[in-house]
C-alpha cells in the first residue's frame, strides 16, 4: 500500500495481559515514530527510530513499554502487563528523514482498550 | 522543558475566516508544523514553517514569528468539512544518536464550523 498501515485497528484486552502493536511504514522512509493519544488529548511522543541509529526511547512512560524496528521496515510496540491507563489510540508515523521539512505521515492508529 | 499552547476549542461560521494561534516555549527550534485531525482519524499534514513569515497554500496559511515563539494557522472561506482538531507541533530538541530532531505536539484546537 501507499500509506502507513497499522494492525490491529482495534484491540481489547484484559488488565495484566501483554499486547503487541504493529506498524508498516511507507517504503523508503527511514524515520518511524510511535505516539499515544488519549481521548481528547494531544499526541504524546513515545519512541523514534531513525535508520540504524540508536532509537530515542525518552517518551516511553514505563519499562512495560518497548519497541523494536527491523532495519527500515516494520516496527512493533509491545506493552507488557497492561493497565487501564494504557487505554488510548497508538499512532505510528513515518517520514523520509527526521529533519528539515519532512512531514510525518500517520497511520490510522490502533485503538487499545484495557478492561 | 517543552510547552506548546493552543486554544482548546473554537467555533466559526461557514464562509468566514478563522485564526488558530499557537505559542511555544521549547529548548530548541527547528521548524513548526500544523496538522489537521478529523475525529477518529489520523492527523494529516497541513503546513511547515521554519523561517519567519507567511506560507500560503490555498485556503490555508500559516505564519511564524520565531522571536515571539508564535505561530498561527489561518483558514479562509470555511467549509463544514474543516470541522476538526488542528495540531501545532514544534521540531525542537536534537535527538542524540539519531542525529535528528523530535516533534513536540500541542494538545490541539477543536474547531467547529457552523452553518
Coordinates of C-alpha atoms in Angstrom, one line a residue:
Chain A
X1 CA 0.0 0.0 0.0
X2 CA 1.0 3.6 -0.4
X3 CA 0.5 4.7 3.2
X4 CA 1.4 3.8 6.7
X5 CA -0.5 0.8 7.9
X6 CA -1.1 -0.4 11.5
X7 CA -2.6 -3.6 12.9
X8 CA -4.8 -4.4 14.6
X9 CA -7.1 -1.5 14.2
X10 CA -8.8 -2.3 17.5
X11 CA -7.6 -4.3 20.4
X12 CA -9.5 -5.1 23.6
X13 CA -7.5 -6.8 26.3
X14 CA -7.7 -7.6 30.0
X15 CA -5.7 -5.8 32.6
X16 CA -2.3 -7.6 33.1
X17 CA -2.1 -9.1 29.6
X18 CA 0.6 -8.3 27.1
X19 CA -0.2 -6.7 23.7
X20 CA 1.8 -6.2 20.5
X21 CA 1.0 -3.5 18.0
X22 CA 2.4 -3.4 14.5
X23 CA 3.3 -0.6 12.2
X24 CA 4.3 -0.9 8.5
X25 CA 5.9 2.5 7.4
X26 CA 5.9 3.9 3.9
X27 CA 8.6 2.2 1.9
X28 CA 11.9 4.2 1.8
X29 CA 11.0 6.2 5.0
X30 CA 14.0 6.0 7.3
X31 CA 12.3 7.7 10.3
X32 CA 9.5 6.0 12.3
X33 CA 7.6 7.4 15.3
X34 CA 5.2 6.0 17.8
X35 CA 2.7 8.3 19.6
X36 CA 0.0 7.8 22.1
X37 CA -3.2 9.8 22.1
X38 CA -5.6 9.6 25.0
X39 CA -9.3 10.6 24.5
X40 CA -9.5 14.3 23.9
X41 CA -5.8 14.8 24.3
X42 CA -2.9 15.7 22.1
X43 CA -0.2 13.4 20.8
X44 CA 2.3 12.1 23.3
X45 CA 5.6 11.1 21.9
X46 CA 6.7 7.5 22.8
X47 CA 9.7 6.5 20.7
X48 CA 11.6 7.4 17.5
X49 CA 13.7 5.3 15.1
X50 CA 16.0 6.8 12.5
X51 CA 17.7 4.4 10.2
X52 CA 20.2 2.2 12.0
X53 CA 20.9 4.8 14.8
X54 CA 20.0 4.1 18.4
X55 CA 16.3 4.8 18.9
X56 CA 15.1 7.7 21.1
X57 CA 13.2 6.0 23.8
X58 CA 12.8 9.0 26.0
X59 CA 9.0 9.1 25.7
X60 CA 8.3 5.6 26.9
X61 CA 6.2 6.1 30.0
X62 CA 7.4 3.0 31.9
X63 CA 9.6 -0.1 31.5
X64 CA 6.4 -2.0 30.5
X65 CA 6.7 -0.3 27.1
X66 CA 9.2 -1.4 24.5
X67 CA 9.5 -1.2 20.7
X68 CA 11.6 -2.7 18.0
X69 CA 12.2 -2.0 14.4
X70 CA 13.9 -4.3 11.9
X71 CA 16.1 -2.1 9.6
X72 CA 13.9 0.4 7.9
X73 CA 10.8 -1.7 7.9
X74 CA 8.2 -3.0 10.3
X75 CA 8.1 -1.8 13.9
X76 CA 6.3 -3.4 16.8
X77 CA 5.3 -1.7 20.1
X78 CA 4.9 -4.1 23.0
X79 CA 3.1 -3.2 26.2
X80 CA 3.5 -5.7 29.0
X81 CA 1.1 -6.2 31.9
X82 CA -1.3 -3.7 30.5
X83 CA -3.1 -1.3 32.8
X84 CA -6.4 0.6 32.3
X85 CA -4.4 3.8 32.0
X86 CA -2.8 2.4 28.8
X87 CA -6.1 2.7 27.0
X88 CA -5.6 5.1 24.1
X89 CA -5.1 5.3 20.4
X90 CA -1.5 4.4 19.4
X91 CA -0.4 6.1 16.3
X92 CA 2.6 5.3 14.1
X93 CA 4.1 7.8 11.7
X94 CA 7.0 7.7 9.2
X95 CA 8.9 10.3 7.3
X96 CA 11.7 10.4 4.7
X97 CA 14.1 11.6 7.4
X98 CA 13.9 13.2 10.9
X99 CA 15.0 16.7 10.0
X100 CA 14.1 19.5 7.7
X101 CA 10.5 19.9 6.4
X102 CA 9.9 16.2 6.1
X103 CA 6.3 15.7 7.1
X104 CA 5.3 12.8 9.1
X105 CA 2.7 10.5 7.5
X106 CA 0.4 8.9 10.1
X107 CA -1.2 5.5 10.1
X108 CA -4.8 5.0 11.1
X109 CA -3.8 4.0 14.6
X110 CA -4.6 1.1 16.9
X111 CA -7.3 1.8 19.5
X112 CA -6.4 -0.1 22.6
X113 CA -8.9 -0.7 25.3
X114 CA -7.8 -2.3 28.6
X115 CA -10.6 -3.7 30.7
Chain B
X1 CA 11.2 21.8 29.0
X2 CA 8.7 21.9 26.1
X3 CA 5.5 23.9 26.3
X4 CA 3.1 24.4 23.4
X5 CA -0.2 26.3 24.0
X6 CA -3.2 26.4 21.7
X7 CA -6.9 27.3 22.5
X8 CA -8.8 24.2 23.4
X9 CA -11.9 25.0 21.2
X10 CA -13.1 27.5 18.7
X11 CA -16.3 28.0 16.7
X12 CA -16.7 29.8 13.4
X13 CA -19.3 30.3 10.7
X14 CA -19.2 28.7 7.3
X15 CA -17.6 31.0 4.8
X16 CA -15.8 33.0 7.4
X17 CA -12.1 33.3 8.3
X18 CA -10.7 31.8 11.5
X19 CA -7.2 32.2 13.0
X20 CA -5.9 29.5 15.4
X21 CA -2.9 30.6 17.5
X22 CA 0.0 28.6 18.8
X23 CA 2.6 29.8 21.3
X24 CA 5.6 27.7 22.1
X25 CA 8.5 27.6 24.6
X26 CA 10.9 24.9 23.7
X27 CA 14.6 24.2 24.3
X28 CA 15.3 24.4 20.6
X29 CA 13.6 25.3 17.4
X30 CA 13.9 23.7 14.0
X31 CA 10.6 24.2 12.4
X32 CA 6.9 24.3 13.2
X33 CA 4.2 22.0 11.7
X34 CA 0.4 22.2 11.6
X35 CA -1.7 19.1 11.3
X36 CA -5.4 18.5 10.8
X37 CA -7.1 15.6 12.6
X38 CA -10.7 14.7 12.0
X39 CA -12.5 12.8 14.8
X40 CA -11.4 9.2 14.8
X41 CA -8.8 9.6 12.1
X42 CA -5.1 10.1 11.9
X43 CA -3.5 13.5 11.7
X44 CA -2.7 14.8 8.2
X45 CA 0.0 17.4 7.3
X46 CA -1.1 21.0 6.5
X47 CA 2.0 23.2 6.7
X48 CA 5.6 23.7 7.7
X49 CA 7.3 26.9 8.7
X50 CA 11.0 27.3 9.5
X51 CA 11.6 31.0 8.6
X52 CA 9.6 34.0 9.8
X53 CA 6.7 35.0 7.7
X54 CA 3.6 33.7 6.0
X55 CA 3.2 30.5 4.0
X56 CA 0.1 30.3 1.9
X57 CA -1.4 27.1 0.5
X58 CA -4.9 27.5 -1.0
X59 CA -7.4 28.3 1.7
X60 CA -4.9 27.7 4.5
X61 CA -2.0 29.9 5.5
X62 CA 0.5 29.6 8.3
X63 CA 2.5 32.3 10.0
X64 CA 5.6 32.1 12.1
X65 CA 7.5 34.6 14.3
X66 CA 10.5 32.9 15.9
X67 CA 11.4 35.8 18.1
X68 CA 7.9 35.8 19.7
X69 CA 7.6 32.0 19.8
X70 CA 4.3 32.3 18.0
X71 CA 2.5 30.9 15.0
X72 CA -1.0 30.9 13.6
X73 CA -3.0 28.9 11.1
X74 CA -5.4 30.9 9.1
X75 CA -8.4 29.2 7.4
X76 CA -10.3 31.2 4.8
X77 CA -13.7 30.5 3.3
X78 CA -14.5 28.0 5.9
X79 CA -16.4 24.8 4.9
X80 CA -18.2 22.4 7.1
X81 CA -15.6 19.8 6.4
X82 CA -13.0 22.0 8.1
X83 CA -14.5 21.0 11.4
X84 CA -11.6 19.1 13.0
X85 CA -8.8 19.4 15.5
X86 CA -5.8 21.4 14.5
X87 CA -2.5 20.4 16.0
X88 CA 0.6 22.6 16.3
X89 CA 3.9 20.8 16.6
X90 CA 7.4 22.1 17.1
X91 CA 10.6 20.3 16.0
X92 CA 12.7 21.1 18.9
X93 CA 15.4 19.1 20.6
X94 CA 18.2 17.2 18.9
X95 CA 17.9 13.5 19.3
X96 CA 21.4 12.3 20.2
X97 CA 22.4 9.2 18.4
X98 CA 19.7 9.5 15.8
X99 CA 21.3 12.8 14.6
X100 CA 17.9 14.4 14.1
X101 CA 15.2 16.3 15.7
X102 CA 12.0 15.4 17.6
X103 CA 8.5 16.8 17.3
X104 CA 6.5 18.0 20.3
X105 CA 2.8 18.4 19.8
X106 CA 0.3 20.7 21.4
X107 CA -3.0 19.4 22.6
X108 CA -4.8 20.6 19.6
X109 CA -7.6 23.1 18.9
X110 CA -11.0 21.7 18.2
X111 CA -12.7 23.8 15.5
X112 CA -16.4 23.6 14.9
X113 CA -17.8 25.2 11.8
X114 CA -21.5 26.1 12.0
X115 CA -23.9 27.0 9.2

